mmCIF file of C-alpha atoms in Angstrom:
data_model
loop_
_atom_site.group_PDB
_atom_site.id
_atom_site.type_symbol
_atom_site.label_atom_id
_atom_site.label_comp_id
_atom_site.label_asym_id
_atom_site.label_seq_id
_atom_site.Cartn_x
_atom_site.Cartn_y
_atom_site.Cartn_z
ATOM 1 C CA MET A 13 -120.684 55.170 77.616
ATOM 2 C CA LYS A 14 -120.245 54.139 74.058
ATOM 3 C CA ILE A 15 -123.368 54.351 71.517
ATOM 4 C CA GLY A 16 -123.575 53.109 68.241
ATOM 5 C CA ILE A 17 -125.419 54.012 65.524
ATOM 6 C CA ILE A 18 -126.529 51.505 62.436
ATOM 7 C CA GLY A 19 -128.625 51.600 59.617
ATOM 8 C CA ILE A 20 -129.563 50.986 56.038
ATOM 9 C CA PRO A 21 -128.050 53.319 53.163
ATOM 10 C CA ARG A 22 -129.856 56.632 53.206
ATOM 11 C CA SER A 23 -131.974 56.143 56.588
ATOM 12 C CA GLY A 24 -130.238 59.319 58.275
ATOM 13 C CA LYS A 25 -128.096 57.511 60.273
ATOM 14 C CA THR A 26 -125.040 60.116 59.604
ATOM 15 C CA SER A 27 -127.434 62.490 59.770
ATOM 16 C CA LEU A 28 -127.985 61.945 63.436
ATOM 17 C CA PHE A 29 -124.485 61.561 64.223
ATOM 18 C CA ASN A 30 -124.202 65.114 63.130
ATOM 19 C CA ALA A 31 -126.962 65.952 64.812
ATOM 20 C CA VAL A 32 -125.799 64.587 68.168
ATOM 21 C CA THR A 33 -121.911 65.464 68.088
ATOM 22 C CA ARG A 34 -122.548 69.054 65.996
ATOM 23 C CA GLY A 35 -120.023 67.181 63.272
ATOM 24 C CA SER A 36 -119.780 67.741 59.608
ATOM 25 C CA ALA A 37 -119.358 64.043 58.516
ATOM 26 C CA ILE A 38 -120.079 63.486 55.145
ATOM 27 C CA VAL A 39 -123.750 61.927 54.550
ATOM 28 C CA GLY A 40 -124.395 59.399 51.237
ATOM 29 C CA SER A 41 -120.898 57.737 51.265
ATOM 30 C CA TYR A 42 -121.807 53.954 51.369
ATOM 31 C CA SER A 43 -117.974 52.635 50.227
ATOM 32 C CA ALA A 44 -116.647 49.501 51.881
ATOM 33 C CA ALA A 45 -113.706 51.239 53.049
ATOM 34 C CA ASN A 46 -115.293 53.547 54.837
ATOM 35 C CA GLU A 47 -114.187 54.003 58.179
ATOM 36 C CA PRO A 48 -116.679 54.670 61.421
ATOM 37 C CA ASN A 49 -117.225 58.510 61.926
ATOM 38 C CA ILE A 50 -116.800 59.276 65.747
ATOM 39 C CA GLY A 51 -117.605 61.855 67.665
ATOM 40 C CA THR A 52 -117.559 62.319 71.783
ATOM 41 C CA VAL A 53 -120.424 64.957 72.960
ATOM 42 C CA GLN A 54 -121.418 66.124 76.674
ATOM 43 C CA VAL A 55 -124.370 65.167 78.359
ATOM 44 C CA PRO A 56 -126.688 67.946 78.906
ATOM 45 C CA ASP A 57 -127.273 68.279 82.759
ATOM 46 C CA THR A 58 -129.048 72.096 83.506
ATOM 47 C CA ARG A 59 -128.558 70.908 87.901
ATOM 48 C CA LEU A 60 -124.583 70.796 86.975
ATOM 49 C CA ASP A 61 -124.956 74.265 85.020
ATOM 50 C CA ALA A 62 -126.777 75.639 88.142
ATOM 51 C CA LEU A 63 -124.091 74.373 91.078
ATOM 52 C CA ALA A 64 -121.416 75.950 88.358
ATOM 53 C CA GLU A 65 -123.098 79.511 88.929
ATOM 54 C CA ILE A 66 -122.971 78.745 92.814
ATOM 55 C CA TYR A 67 -119.731 77.487 93.238
ATOM 56 C CA THR A 68 -117.883 78.996 89.866
ATOM 57 C CA PRO A 69 -115.034 76.248 89.454
ATOM 58 C CA LYS A 70 -111.779 76.388 87.540
ATOM 59 C CA LYS A 71 -113.813 73.475 85.539
ATOM 60 C CA THR A 72 -116.708 72.151 85.199
ATOM 61 C CA THR A 73 -116.915 68.514 83.471
ATOM 62 C CA TYR A 74 -119.980 66.830 82.205
ATOM 63 C CA ALA A 75 -120.411 63.022 81.683
ATOM 64 C CA GLU A 76 -119.559 62.241 78.236
ATOM 65 C CA ILE A 77 -121.204 59.751 75.585
ATOM 66 C CA GLN A 78 -119.035 58.555 72.568
ATOM 67 C CA TRP A 79 -121.034 58.239 69.358
ATOM 68 C CA VAL A 80 -120.035 55.984 66.305
ATOM 69 C CA ASP A 81 -121.827 55.897 63.453
ATOM 70 C CA TYR A 82 -120.851 52.974 61.290
ATOM 71 C CA PRO A 83 -121.044 52.020 57.961
ATOM 72 C CA TYR A 84 -123.445 49.742 56.242
ATOM 73 C CA ALA A 85 -120.846 47.705 54.648
ATOM 74 C CA GLY A 86 -120.079 44.673 56.896
ATOM 75 C CA ILE A 87 -123.496 44.544 58.241
ATOM 76 C CA GLY A 88 -125.620 43.267 55.168
ATOM 77 C CA SER A 89 -124.706 45.036 52.095
ATOM 78 C CA SER A 90 -121.721 42.423 51.279
ATOM 79 C CA GLY A 91 -122.328 39.777 53.892
ATOM 80 C CA ILE A 92 -121.524 39.978 57.888
ATOM 81 C CA ASP A 93 -118.368 41.111 59.194
ATOM 82 C CA GLN A 94 -117.487 39.338 62.455
ATOM 83 C CA GLN A 95 -114.683 42.129 63.203
ATOM 84 C CA LEU A 96 -117.335 44.311 62.444
ATOM 85 C CA MET A 97 -119.995 42.722 64.498
ATOM 86 C CA GLN A 98 -117.348 42.418 67.543
ATOM 87 C CA SER A 99 -116.997 45.871 67.525
ATOM 88 C CA LEU A 100 -120.921 46.693 67.721
ATOM 89 C CA GLY A 101 -121.199 44.138 70.819
ATOM 90 C CA GLU A 102 -119.065 46.207 72.674
ATOM 91 C CA LEU A 103 -121.469 48.902 72.860
ATOM 92 C CA ASP A 104 -123.356 50.165 75.662
ATOM 93 C CA VAL A 105 -126.420 50.930 73.715
ATOM 94 C CA LEU A 106 -127.346 50.602 69.815
ATOM 95 C CA VAL A 107 -129.304 53.201 68.071
ATOM 96 C CA HIS A 108 -131.109 51.906 64.956
ATOM 97 C CA VAL A 109 -132.156 54.779 62.620
ATOM 98 C CA VAL A 110 -135.026 53.508 60.055
ATOM 99 C CA ARG A 111 -136.620 55.832 57.601
ATOM 100 C CA SER A 112 -139.943 57.056 57.748
ATOM 101 C CA PHE A 113 -139.312 60.173 55.593
ATOM 102 C CA ALA A 114 -140.200 60.623 51.689
ATOM 103 C CA ASP A 115 -137.520 62.660 49.525
ATOM 104 C CA ALA A 116 -137.574 62.433 45.916
ATOM 105 C CA SER A 117 -134.000 63.707 46.277
ATOM 106 C CA VAL A 118 -132.923 60.874 48.407
ATOM 107 C CA PRO A 119 -133.968 57.901 46.520
ATOM 108 C CA HIS A 120 -134.393 54.413 48.698
ATOM 109 C CA ASP A 121 -132.464 51.543 47.618
ATOM 110 C CA GLN A 122 -135.920 49.176 47.753
ATOM 111 C CA GLY A 123 -137.578 51.572 45.660
ATOM 112 C CA SER A 124 -140.086 52.858 48.178
ATOM 113 C CA VAL A 125 -140.008 53.637 51.924
ATOM 114 C CA ASP A 126 -141.411 50.959 54.200
ATOM 115 C CA THR A 127 -140.734 51.359 57.804
ATOM 116 C CA ASP A 128 -141.870 47.711 59.195
ATOM 117 C CA ARG A 129 -139.403 46.173 55.992
ATOM 118 C CA ASP A 130 -136.646 48.214 57.027
ATOM 119 C CA ILE A 131 -136.435 47.399 60.577
ATOM 120 C CA GLY A 132 -136.575 43.798 59.779
ATOM 121 C CA ILE A 133 -133.883 44.170 57.340
ATOM 122 C CA LEU A 134 -131.105 44.993 59.959
ATOM 123 C CA GLU A 135 -132.486 43.288 62.381
ATOM 124 C CA LEU A 136 -132.569 40.001 60.357
ATOM 125 C CA GLU A 137 -128.570 40.424 59.613
ATOM 126 C CA LEU A 138 -128.181 41.082 63.508
ATOM 127 C CA GLN A 139 -129.878 37.966 64.451
ATOM 128 C CA PHE A 140 -127.492 35.741 62.147
ATOM 129 C CA SER A 141 -124.703 37.339 63.012
ATOM 130 C CA ASP A 142 -125.261 36.196 66.475
ATOM 131 C CA LEU A 143 -126.555 32.778 65.481
ATOM 132 C CA GLU A 144 -123.432 32.070 63.573
ATOM 133 C CA LEU A 145 -121.499 32.982 66.340
ATOM 134 C CA ILE A 146 -123.619 30.530 68.511
ATOM 135 C CA GLU A 147 -123.226 27.604 65.947
ATOM 136 C CA LYS A 148 -119.369 28.079 66.118
ATOM 137 C CA ARG A 149 -119.430 27.915 69.789
ATOM 138 C CA VAL A 150 -121.660 25.142 69.852
ATOM 139 C CA THR A 151 -119.665 22.986 67.435
ATOM 140 C CA ARG A 152 -116.576 23.694 69.419
ATOM 141 C CA ILE A 153 -118.461 22.545 72.846
ATOM 142 C CA GLU A 154 -119.149 19.165 70.971
ATOM 143 C CA SER A 155 -115.813 18.580 69.860
ATOM 144 C CA GLU A 156 -114.605 19.652 73.445
ATOM 145 C CA MET A 157 -116.417 17.099 75.243
ATOM 146 C CA ARG A 158 -115.184 14.055 73.298
ATOM 147 C CA SER A 159 -111.932 14.619 75.354
ATOM 148 C CA VAL A 160 -113.101 16.485 78.751
ATOM 149 C CA LYS A 161 -113.555 14.558 82.239
ATOM 150 C CA THR A 162 -116.754 13.953 83.351
ATOM 151 C CA ALA A 163 -116.992 16.318 86.157
ATOM 152 C CA GLU A 164 -115.539 19.557 83.178
ATOM 153 C CA ARG A 165 -118.607 17.494 80.733
ATOM 154 C CA SER A 166 -121.629 18.719 82.730
ATOM 155 C CA GLU A 167 -120.311 22.238 82.748
ATOM 156 C CA LEU A 168 -120.089 22.449 79.579
ATOM 157 C CA GLU A 169 -123.296 20.662 78.617
ATOM 158 C CA ARG A 170 -125.009 23.175 80.794
ATOM 159 C CA HIS A 171 -123.463 25.938 79.032
ATOM 160 C CA GLN A 172 -124.466 24.386 75.604
ATOM 161 C CA LYS A 173 -128.052 23.824 76.676
ATOM 162 C CA LEU A 174 -128.260 27.838 77.195
ATOM 163 C CA LEU A 175 -126.690 28.348 73.725
ATOM 164 C CA ASN A 176 -129.155 25.962 72.421
ATOM 165 C CA LYS A 177 -131.518 27.887 74.464
ATOM 166 C CA MET A 178 -130.624 30.763 72.657
ATOM 167 C CA LYS A 179 -129.962 29.676 69.244
ATOM 168 C CA SER A 180 -133.770 28.483 69.158
ATOM 169 C CA HIS A 181 -134.720 31.954 69.977
ATOM 170 C CA LEU A 182 -133.104 33.234 67.416
ATOM 171 C CA GLU A 183 -134.251 31.005 64.949
ATOM 172 C CA GLU A 184 -137.705 32.255 65.852
ATOM 173 C CA GLY A 185 -136.719 35.667 64.255
ATOM 174 C CA SER A 186 -136.359 37.134 67.778
ATOM 175 C CA ASN A 187 -133.272 39.011 69.082
ATOM 176 C CA LEU A 188 -131.709 38.209 72.637
ATOM 177 C CA ARG A 189 -132.627 41.179 74.142
ATOM 178 C CA THR A 190 -136.749 39.646 74.447
ATOM 179 C CA LEU A 191 -135.078 36.196 75.703
ATOM 180 C CA GLU A 192 -136.026 35.464 79.559
ATOM 181 C CA MET A 193 -132.929 35.014 80.975
ATOM 182 C CA ALA A 194 -131.213 34.939 84.756
ATOM 183 C CA GLU A 195 -128.743 37.487 85.283
ATOM 184 C CA THR A 196 -126.385 35.118 86.189
ATOM 185 C CA GLU A 197 -127.187 33.381 82.287
ATOM 186 C CA ILE A 198 -126.770 36.934 81.135
ATOM 187 C CA GLN A 199 -123.383 37.196 82.709
ATOM 188 C CA GLU A 200 -122.134 33.988 81.792
ATOM 189 C CA VAL A 201 -122.550 34.604 77.885
ATOM 190 C CA LYS A 202 -121.451 38.748 77.980
ATOM 191 C CA HIS A 203 -118.053 37.553 77.138
ATOM 192 C CA TYR A 204 -119.432 36.955 73.616
ATOM 193 C CA ASN A 205 -120.995 40.155 73.048
ATOM 194 C CA PHE A 206 -123.928 39.428 70.898
ATOM 195 C CA VAL A 207 -125.564 42.075 69.422
ATOM 196 C CA THR A 208 -129.066 41.396 69.862
ATOM 197 C CA LEU A 209 -128.331 41.424 73.353
ATOM 198 C CA ILE A 210 -127.359 45.321 73.740
ATOM 199 C CA PRO A 211 -130.117 47.288 74.550
ATOM 200 C CA GLU A 212 -131.779 49.015 71.573
ATOM 201 C CA LEU A 213 -132.938 52.562 70.465
ATOM 202 C CA LEU A 214 -135.026 52.398 67.578
ATOM 203 C CA VAL A 215 -134.704 55.925 65.842
ATOM 204 C CA ILE A 216 -137.629 56.724 63.514
ATOM 205 C CA ASN A 217 -136.624 59.651 61.204
ATOM 206 C CA ILE A 218 -139.441 61.398 60.032
ATOM 207 C CA GLY A 219 -139.656 64.267 57.470
ATOM 208 C CA GLU A 220 -140.666 67.640 58.330
ATOM 209 C CA ASP A 221 -144.026 67.341 57.198
ATOM 210 C CA GLN A 222 -144.711 64.320 59.681
ATOM 211 C CA LEU A 223 -144.087 66.232 62.545
ATOM 212 C CA GLY A 224 -147.612 67.049 63.129
ATOM 213 C CA GLU A 225 -148.253 63.245 63.494
ATOM 214 C CA VAL A 226 -145.404 62.269 66.063
ATOM 215 C CA GLU A 227 -148.175 60.579 68.223
ATOM 216 C CA GLY A 228 -150.150 58.828 65.805
ATOM 217 C CA ILE A 229 -146.708 57.431 63.890
ATOM 218 C CA ILE A 230 -145.142 56.229 67.582
ATOM 219 C CA GLU A 231 -148.100 54.452 68.341
ATOM 220 C CA THR A 232 -147.905 52.393 65.501
ATOM 221 C CA ILE A 233 -144.359 51.874 66.015
ATOM 222 C CA ASN A 234 -144.611 50.682 69.341
ATOM 223 C CA ASN A 235 -147.497 48.651 68.571
ATOM 224 C CA GLU A 236 -145.772 46.562 65.869
ATOM 225 C CA HIS A 237 -142.062 46.413 66.913
ATOM 226 C CA GLY A 238 -142.238 47.698 71.132
ATOM 227 C CA ASN A 239 -140.464 45.080 72.935
ATOM 228 C CA ARG A 240 -138.170 44.750 76.231
ATOM 229 C CA GLY A 241 -134.857 46.078 75.888
ATOM 230 C CA ARG A 242 -135.981 48.399 73.269
ATOM 231 C CA ALA A 243 -137.311 51.887 73.372
ATOM 232 C CA ILE A 244 -138.388 54.125 70.648
ATOM 233 C CA VAL A 245 -138.157 57.672 69.553
ATOM 234 C CA LEU A 246 -139.214 59.932 66.592
ATOM 235 C CA ILE A 247 -136.771 62.503 65.100
ATOM 236 C CA CYS A 248 -136.815 64.691 62.225
ATOM 237 C CA ALA A 249 -132.655 64.134 61.395
ATOM 238 C CA LYS A 250 -132.576 66.573 59.240
ATOM 239 C CA VAL A 251 -134.019 69.291 60.983
ATOM 240 C CA GLU A 252 -131.939 68.565 64.276
ATOM 241 C CA ALA A 253 -128.372 68.437 62.047
ATOM 242 C CA GLU A 254 -129.502 71.907 60.894
ATOM 243 C CA LEU A 255 -130.425 73.033 64.607
ATOM 244 C CA SER A 256 -127.200 71.747 65.658
ATOM 245 C CA THR A 257 -125.471 74.505 63.803
ATOM 246 C CA MET A 258 -127.460 77.144 65.224
ATOM 247 C CA ASN A 259 -126.629 79.027 68.831
ATOM 248 C CA LEU A 260 -129.323 78.190 71.411
ATOM 249 C CA ASP A 261 -131.497 81.130 70.876
ATOM 250 C CA GLU A 262 -131.715 80.869 66.824
ATOM 251 C CA ALA A 263 -132.277 77.066 67.807
ATOM 252 C CA LEU A 264 -135.200 78.146 70.424
ATOM 253 C CA GLU A 265 -136.671 80.505 67.654
ATOM 254 C CA PHE A 266 -136.488 77.700 64.732
ATOM 255 C CA ARG A 267 -138.110 75.089 67.154
ATOM 256 C CA SER A 268 -141.234 77.648 67.989
ATOM 257 C CA GLU A 269 -141.333 78.469 64.251
ATOM 258 C CA LEU A 270 -142.089 74.847 63.535
ATOM 259 C CA GLY A 271 -144.558 74.299 66.274
ATOM 260 C CA LEU A 272 -142.138 71.937 68.016
ATOM 261 C CA THR A 273 -142.226 72.448 72.475
ATOM 262 C CA GLY A 274 -140.898 70.045 75.407
ATOM 263 C CA GLU A 275 -137.478 68.711 75.442
ATOM 264 C CA PRO A 276 -135.636 68.197 72.568
ATOM 265 C CA PRO A 277 -135.987 65.002 71.046
ATOM 266 C CA LEU A 278 -132.241 63.975 71.561
ATOM 267 C CA ASN A 279 -131.974 65.276 75.028
ATOM 268 C CA ASN A 280 -134.700 62.878 75.368
ATOM 269 C CA ALA A 281 -132.963 60.353 73.354
ATOM 270 C CA ILE A 282 -130.447 60.534 75.786
ATOM 271 C CA ALA A 283 -132.344 60.232 78.805
ATOM 272 C CA ILE A 284 -134.025 57.316 77.445
ATOM 273 C CA THR A 285 -130.658 55.564 76.975
ATOM 274 C CA TYR A 286 -129.201 56.345 80.957
ATOM 275 C CA ASP A 287 -132.868 54.242 81.876
ATOM 276 C CA MET A 288 -132.289 51.805 79.564
ATOM 277 C CA LEU A 289 -129.360 51.033 81.292
ATOM 278 C CA GLY A 290 -130.356 51.836 84.689
ATOM 279 C CA LEU A 291 -128.148 55.012 85.468
ATOM 280 C CA HIS A 292 -128.269 58.220 86.820
ATOM 281 C CA SER A 293 -125.866 60.717 88.347
ATOM 282 C CA PHE A 294 -124.549 62.012 91.630
ATOM 283 C CA LEU A 295 -122.768 65.009 91.696
ATOM 284 C CA THR A 296 -119.594 66.762 93.519
ATOM 285 C CA ALA A 297 -119.312 70.590 93.637
ATOM 286 C CA GLY A 298 -116.465 73.015 94.713
ATOM 287 C CA GLU A 299 -114.260 75.639 93.990
ATOM 288 C CA ASP A 300 -111.716 73.363 91.758
ATOM 289 C CA GLU A 301 -114.538 71.346 89.747
ATOM 290 C CA CYS A 302 -117.747 70.560 89.863
ATOM 291 C CA ARG A 303 -118.616 67.198 87.942
ATOM 292 C CA ALA A 304 -121.434 64.789 87.154
ATOM 293 C CA TRP A 305 -121.055 61.137 88.181
ATOM 294 C CA PRO A 306 -123.246 58.359 86.252
ATOM 295 C CA ILE A 307 -123.829 55.423 88.011
ATOM 296 C CA GLN A 308 -125.777 52.144 88.357
ATOM 297 C CA LYS A 309 -129.171 52.591 89.971
ATOM 298 C CA GLY A 310 -128.790 51.169 93.495
ATOM 299 C CA LEU A 311 -124.970 51.318 94.274
ATOM 300 C CA THR A 312 -123.943 51.929 97.861
ATOM 301 C CA ALA A 313 -122.262 55.185 98.978
ATOM 302 C CA PRO A 314 -118.997 53.481 99.048
ATOM 303 C CA GLN A 315 -119.432 51.929 95.594
ATOM 304 C CA ALA A 316 -120.323 55.672 93.931
ATOM 305 C CA ALA A 317 -117.412 56.874 95.855
ATOM 306 C CA GLY A 318 -115.284 53.944 94.302
ATOM 307 C CA LYS A 319 -116.315 55.429 90.618
ATOM 308 C CA ILE A 320 -114.544 59.106 91.644
ATOM 309 C CA HIS A 321 -111.363 56.679 92.813
ATOM 310 C CA SER A 322 -110.878 53.616 94.388
ATOM 311 C CA ASP A 323 -109.282 54.900 97.395
ATOM 312 C CA LEU A 324 -112.203 56.664 98.576
ATOM 313 C CA GLU A 325 -114.117 53.140 98.438
ATOM 314 C CA ARG A 326 -111.359 51.730 100.419
ATOM 315 C CA GLY A 327 -111.027 54.129 102.870
ATOM 316 C CA PHE A 328 -114.526 55.522 103.158
ATOM 317 C CA ILE A 329 -115.668 56.817 106.283
ATOM 318 C CA ARG A 330 -118.964 58.709 105.495
ATOM 319 C CA VAL A 331 -120.579 60.892 103.264
ATOM 320 C CA GLU A 332 -121.721 64.478 103.586
ATOM 321 C CA VAL A 333 -125.139 64.403 100.912
ATOM 322 C CA ALA A 334 -127.125 67.379 99.763
ATOM 323 C CA SER A 335 -130.305 67.207 97.823
ATOM 324 C CA TYR A 336 -129.705 69.098 94.494
ATOM 325 C CA GLU A 337 -132.986 71.182 94.572
ATOM 326 C CA GLU A 338 -132.447 72.186 98.815
ATOM 327 C CA LEU A 339 -128.739 72.979 97.308
ATOM 328 C CA ILE A 340 -130.023 75.627 95.046
ATOM 329 C CA LEU A 341 -132.880 77.062 97.117
ATOM 330 C CA ALA A 342 -130.020 77.725 100.309
ATOM 331 C CA GLY A 343 -127.540 78.537 97.708
ATOM 332 C CA SER A 344 -124.534 77.437 99.113
ATOM 333 C CA MET A 345 -123.366 74.362 101.135
ATOM 334 C CA ALA A 346 -122.561 76.214 104.255
ATOM 335 C CA GLU A 347 -126.323 77.993 104.550
ATOM 336 C CA LEU A 348 -127.670 74.576 103.924
ATOM 337 C CA LYS A 349 -125.729 72.970 106.912
ATOM 338 C CA LYS A 350 -126.937 75.945 108.902
ATOM 339 C CA GLN A 351 -130.526 74.850 108.323
ATOM 340 C CA GLY A 352 -129.605 71.500 108.780
ATOM 341 C CA LYS A 353 -130.262 70.110 105.357
ATOM 342 C CA LEU A 354 -126.637 68.477 104.858
ATOM 343 C CA ARG A 355 -127.228 64.953 105.971
ATOM 344 C CA THR A 356 -124.736 62.418 107.138
ATOM 345 C CA GLU A 357 -124.811 58.671 105.493
ATOM 346 C CA GLY A 358 -123.038 55.785 105.769
ATOM 347 C CA LYS A 359 -122.160 52.527 103.980
ATOM 348 C CA GLN A 360 -125.736 50.880 103.400
ATOM 349 C CA TYR A 361 -126.930 54.516 101.661
ATOM 350 C CA ILE A 362 -128.214 54.457 98.786
ATOM 351 C CA VAL A 363 -127.522 57.090 96.620
ATOM 352 C CA GLU A 364 -129.961 59.130 94.946
ATOM 353 C CA ASP A 365 -130.260 60.513 91.555
ATOM 354 C CA GLY A 366 -129.001 64.306 91.939
ATOM 355 C CA ASP A 367 -127.281 63.410 95.228
ATOM 356 C CA VAL A 368 -124.605 66.307 95.790
ATOM 357 C CA MET A 369 -121.805 64.327 97.856
ATOM 358 C CA ASN A 370 -118.402 65.081 99.546
ATOM 359 C CA VAL A 371 -117.007 61.894 100.564
ATOM 360 C CA LEU A 372 -115.165 61.748 103.616
ATOM 361 C CA PHE A 373 -112.248 59.004 103.984
ATOM 362 C CA ASN A 374 -108.799 57.579 105.279
ATOM 363 C CA VAL A 375 -105.953 55.596 103.457
#
């Protein structure tokens, strides 16, 4: 999975990048020559940790996310860089960091902190980029229709109509992810890599003095900016970046001192991202390796097996399935089988989140 972080200068996007990757990228550098910061991190999974304790495998393999922190230059500061936009369009999720904290030592480019305004600044640039792409394609279609055969013309006209519907939606100031589109239409335009069609995680970067106001802030933001294809979370990137440099015990103690309870917001953001993309994970476990396999919800057992290796899907016979919870309670696969709780499923079985699977196949 590839997630891109964007935001206007001094929004805290690089601090967020450092927090999620445990990195040390320089913050506050906005040169047009900047290259993106890139880091790959493992997705925390306590289920995998528990399986590793039972099997003591040679290796434990977590799902991974590649995070990319893009410079603001090329998005809005000096005009739209279509090469950068193409790169953004290839992302699985777009993380838009917006500043809510006030700090005199970090002056805002606009002279004041205004979350609503700042959300609009960058969203408008992304809409312009998609609009420009559509207008160029529509112009080419009009040229192509002058020379194509009648049978081919009808297909071009249908595609042009779809693009014009998207164009009108963008001109109304809306992102493409909020446009009612059939799945076939989404697949038809997927190759364009429209930026505003990508699921978006809107991260409101709050200050330490706002940690006690989270519920009120998120309700306000949701009322104003919540829409389909967008999720909203509040994170204090400065605190999270500090926590990322500590060991687990120190981080827990620091969280307690700040009155922070529940799931860490970065872990919560990953969970929300999985949900936005319709993903969950099945698990494989053994003495060689324990591993988490992210897949689309709704996949059948053979399709899931194909994520491990194409031979497993091609030669699929059946799959042995253990519920993660029942396996942990039993203590071993052998004990679970003795209890009659190890299931055998066929080709129509829909894989559930947390299934521990052993695929039987023949090629």
